Amino acid sequence: MSRVNDVGGQTGFGSVVPEENEPVFHADWEARVYALNTALVRRGAYTLDEFRDAIERMPPQAYLAASYYERWLHAIEELTAGPSGGKDD
Amino acid sequence: MTEPAAEAAAQAAAARFAPGDRVRTRALDPDRHTRLPRYARGCTGRIVAVTGTWPLADDVARRRAEPDVEPRVEPVYTVAFAARELWGEGDHEVTLDLWQSYLEPHGKAAS
């Protein structure tokens, strides 16, 4: 029943290959997503644990197809959508 | 305000384990957020250090769904595992920071 994010030690994903001279962000929108999440957590819109939980609740197919910051954006949308915080969507 | 010494004493009193103690991680597989990775469940390790007390992430992650539930605050330990215990191979150690409720006693303290 473990969620799709919990792949530590699981075979089939290949090795972790560090990118040489990797930039902090690969696109401007990634920096905006990072800043948006930081601001929302610091202002108490949600906690970091709720944020991680929202990422882990992504459907496995969507999670595996998404890039790192696409997952962040998904979680921000999930946690901020509508007056109910997305709970009733 | 709590005096630092009193706070440290309260934390020590709340800590169920001490450095050197043998522990086993619980073999739980919750269908929700947890900070105990799957590869480290049901494994035996050794307490290396007590790193302080922190709100249990599993509980904090559920606050929207259950706003009346106050997250448990527990000691967090640095726990060392033999790589062989986790992966079946390797001669190195892996350390994880784990909340107290993830752990249960396992035999006698290592000398």
Short mmCIF file of C-alpha atoms in Angstrom, two decimals:
data_model
loop_
_atom_site.label_atom_id
_atom_site.label_comp_id
_atom_site.label_asym_id
_atom_site.label_seq_id
_atom_site.Cartn_x
_atom_site.Cartn_y
_atom_site.Cartn_z
CA MET A 1 0.00 0.00 0.00
CA SER A 2 3.00 2.29 -0.01
CA ARG A 3 2.53 5.35 -2.16
CA VAL A 4 4.19 5.81 -5.53
CA ASN A 5 6.79 8.24 -4.17
CA ASP A 6 8.31 5.64 -1.85
CA VAL A 7 10.76 4.05 -4.31
CA GLY A 8 13.91 3.92 -2.17
CA GLY A 9 15.67 0.63 -2.87
CA GLN A 10 13.18 -0.35 -5.55
CA THR A 11 14.65 -1.81 -8.72
CA GLY A 12 13.80 -0.65 -12.23
CA PHE A 13 14.34 3.08 -11.81
CA GLY A 14 18.03 3.02 -12.66
CA SER A 15 20.79 4.89 -10.84
CA VAL A 16 20.68 8.46 -9.64
CA VAL A 17 22.83 10.31 -12.17
CA PRO A 18 23.86 13.81 -10.99
CA GLU A 19 23.68 16.43 -13.70
CA GLU A 20 27.01 18.16 -14.28
CA ASN A 21 26.89 21.89 -13.44
CA GLU A 22 23.22 21.51 -12.67
CA PRO A 23 21.43 24.88 -12.40
CA VAL A 24 19.22 25.52 -9.37
CA PHE A 25 16.25 25.86 -11.73
CA HIS A 26 15.91 24.65 -15.30
CA ALA A 27 13.21 27.22 -16.18
CA ASP A 28 11.86 30.47 -14.73
CA TRP A 29 8.50 28.90 -13.90
CA GLU A 30 10.25 26.45 -11.58
CA ALA A 31 11.67 29.36 -9.56
CA ARG A 32 8.19 30.88 -9.33
CA VAL A 33 6.70 27.60 -8.11
CA TYR A 34 9.46 27.33 -5.51
CA ALA A 35 8.87 30.90 -4.30
CA LEU A 36 5.10 30.46 -4.27
CA ASN A 37 5.30 27.35 -2.12
CA THR A 38 7.76 28.96 0.30
CA ALA A 39 5.48 31.97 0.70
CA LEU A 40 2.37 29.83 1.24
CA VAL A 41 4.06 27.65 3.87
CA ARG A 42 5.51 30.65 5.72
CA ARG A 43 2.13 32.40 5.72
CA GLY A 44 0.50 29.29 7.15
CA ALA A 45 -1.70 28.39 4.18
CA TYR A 46 -0.58 24.80 4.77
CA THR A 47 2.30 22.93 6.35
CA LEU A 48 5.25 21.29 4.66
CA ASP A 49 3.90 17.90 5.76
CA GLU A 50 0.54 18.62 4.11
CA PHE A 51 2.44 19.66 1.00
CA ARG A 52 4.38 16.39 0.91
CA ASP A 53 1.15 14.49 1.51
CA ALA A 54 -0.52 16.26 -1.42
CA ILE A 55 2.36 15.26 -3.72
CA GLU A 56 2.15 11.66 -2.53
CA ARG A 57 -1.60 11.56 -3.20
CA MET A 58 -1.06 12.21 -6.91
CA PRO A 59 -2.33 9.34 -9.07
CA PRO A 60 0.71 7.11 -9.74
CA GLN A 61 0.53 7.60 -13.51
CA ALA A 62 0.51 11.39 -13.12
CA TYR A 63 3.23 11.33 -10.47
CA LEU A 64 5.62 9.26 -12.59
CA ALA A 65 4.97 11.36 -15.71
CA ALA A 66 5.56 14.69 -13.91
CA SER A 67 8.82 16.52 -13.35
CA TYR A 68 9.91 17.51 -9.85
CA TYR A 69 8.43 21.02 -9.92
CA GLU A 70 5.35 19.89 -11.83
CA ARG A 71 4.61 17.79 -8.74
CA TRP A 72 5.10 20.87 -6.57
CA LEU A 73 2.67 22.85 -8.73
CA HIS A 74 0.13 20.04 -8.55
CA ALA A 75 0.31 20.08 -4.74
CA ILE A 76 -0.01 23.88 -4.54
CA GLU A 77 -3.09 23.73 -6.76
CA GLU A 78 -4.56 20.87 -4.75
CA LEU A 79 -4.03 22.67 -1.43
CA THR A 80 -5.23 26.12 -2.50
CA ALA A 81 -8.03 25.44 -4.99
CA GLY A 82 -11.35 26.96 -3.93
CA PRO A 83 -12.69 28.07 -0.54
CA SER A 84 -12.50 24.49 0.76
CA GLY A 85 -8.83 24.21 -0.11
CA GLY A 86 -9.63 21.71 -2.81
CA LYS A 87 -11.25 19.23 -0.42
CA ASP A 88 -14.62 19.27 -2.20
CA ASP A 89 -13.31 19.29 -5.74
CA MET B 1 8.45 30.09 28.81
CA THR B 2 10.23 26.88 29.68
CA GLU B 3 13.77 27.03 31.04
CA PRO B 4 16.22 25.29 28.69
CA ALA B 5 17.32 22.88 31.43
CA ALA B 6 13.73 21.99 32.29
CA GLU B 7 12.94 21.53 28.64
CA ALA B 8 15.92 19.24 28.18
CA ALA B 9 14.85 17.25 31.23
CA ALA B 10 11.31 16.93 29.88
CA GLN B 11 12.67 15.71 26.55
CA ALA B 12 14.94 13.19 28.26
CA ALA B 13 11.98 11.92 30.28
CA ALA B 14 9.89 11.53 27.16
CA ALA B 15 12.63 9.64 25.33
CA ARG B 16 12.01 5.93 25.43
CA PHE B 17 15.40 5.05 23.96
CA ALA B 18 19.01 6.06 24.55
CA PRO B 19 22.11 5.89 22.35
CA GLY B 20 23.26 2.27 21.99
CA ASP B 21 19.76 0.78 22.38
CA ARG B 22 18.73 -1.81 19.81
CA VAL B 23 15.39 -1.05 18.15
CA ARG B 24 13.17 -2.52 15.49
CA THR B 25 11.15 -0.35 13.14
CA ARG B 26 7.47 -1.09 13.00
CA ALA B 27 6.27 -2.94 9.92
CA LEU B 28 3.37 -0.54 9.38
CA ASP B 29 2.28 0.31 5.85
CA PRO B 30 -0.11 3.23 6.27
CA ASP B 31 -2.10 4.50 3.31
CA ARG B 32 -1.11 8.08 4.13
CA HIS B 33 1.90 10.26 4.72
CA THR B 34 4.67 8.81 6.86
CA ARG B 35 8.38 9.49 7.21
CA LEU B 36 9.32 5.85 7.72
CA PRO B 37 10.44 4.67 4.28
CA ARG B 38 9.24 1.31 3.04
CA TYR B 39 12.75 -0.11 2.76
CA ALA B 40 13.33 0.48 6.50
CA ARG B 41 10.20 -1.19 7.87
CA GLY B 42 10.56 -4.20 10.16
CA CYS B 43 14.33 -3.69 10.34
CA THR B 44 16.62 -3.71 13.37
CA GLY B 45 19.01 -0.86 14.06
CA ARG B 46 20.86 1.01 16.78
CA ILE B 47 20.04 4.36 18.38
CA VAL B 48 22.87 6.79 17.63
CA ALA B 49 21.44 10.02 19.05
CA VAL B 50 18.33 11.76 20.28
CA THR B 51 17.84 14.79 18.06
CA GLY B 52 15.07 16.57 19.99
CA THR B 53 11.30 16.44 20.01
CA TRP B 54 9.17 17.32 16.98
CA PRO B 55 5.53 17.16 15.92
CA LEU B 56 4.89 13.82 14.21
CA ALA B 57 4.79 14.51 10.48
CA ASP B 58 2.21 11.76 9.94
CA ASP B 59 -0.21 13.70 12.17
CA VAL B 60 0.65 17.19 10.89
CA ALA B 61 -0.06 16.04 7.33
CA ARG B 62 -3.65 15.21 8.34
CA ARG B 63 -4.58 18.51 9.99
CA ARG B 64 -6.86 19.66 7.19
CA ALA B 65 -8.86 16.47 7.27
CA GLU B 66 -8.80 16.25 11.07
CA PRO B 67 -8.34 19.82 12.41
CA ASP B 68 -9.36 18.86 15.96
CA VAL B 69 -6.61 16.30 16.33
CA GLU B 70 -3.50 17.74 17.96
CA PRO B 71 -0.36 16.27 16.37
CA ARG B 72 1.67 14.09 18.70
CA VAL B 73 5.03 15.55 19.69
CA GLU B 74 7.68 12.87 20.02
CA PRO B 75 11.43 12.39 20.40
CA VAL B 76 13.21 11.87 17.08
CA TYR B 77 16.24 9.57 16.93
CA THR B 78 19.10 9.10 14.55
CA VAL B 79 19.07 5.33 13.97
CA ALA B 80 21.87 3.37 12.27
CA PHE B 81 21.13 0.29 10.18
CA ALA B 82 23.50 -2.13 8.51
CA ALA B 83 23.03 -1.76 4.74
CA ARG B 84 22.72 -5.55 4.64
CA GLU B 85 19.71 -5.33 6.95
CA LEU B 86 17.97 -2.91 4.58
CA TRP B 87 19.11 -4.07 1.16
CA GLY B 88 20.50 -7.58 1.70
CA GLU B 89 23.96 -6.44 0.68
CA GLY B 90 26.61 -3.81 1.39
CA ASP B 91 29.10 -3.33 4.23
CA HIS B 92 28.25 0.27 5.16
CA GLU B 93 25.76 1.77 7.60
CA VAL B 94 22.71 3.85 6.73
CA THR B 95 21.38 6.36 9.25
CA LEU B 96 17.79 7.62 9.33
CA ASP B 97 16.07 10.16 11.56
CA LEU B 98 12.94 8.47 12.88
CA TRP B 99 10.11 9.42 15.24
CA GLN B 100 9.68 7.41 18.43
CA SER B 101 6.36 5.81 17.45
CA TYR B 102 8.10 4.18 14.47
CA LEU B 103 10.29 2.19 16.86
CA GLU B 104 9.99 -0.62 19.36
CA PRO B 105 12.65 -2.13 21.65
CA HIS B 106 14.68 -5.00 20.24
CA GLY B 107 16.76 -7.04 22.67
CA LYS B 108 19.46 -5.66 24.89
CA ALA B 109 21.46 -2.48 24.42
CA ALA B 110 24.62 -2.88 22.37
CA SER B 111 27.74 -2.60 24.51
#
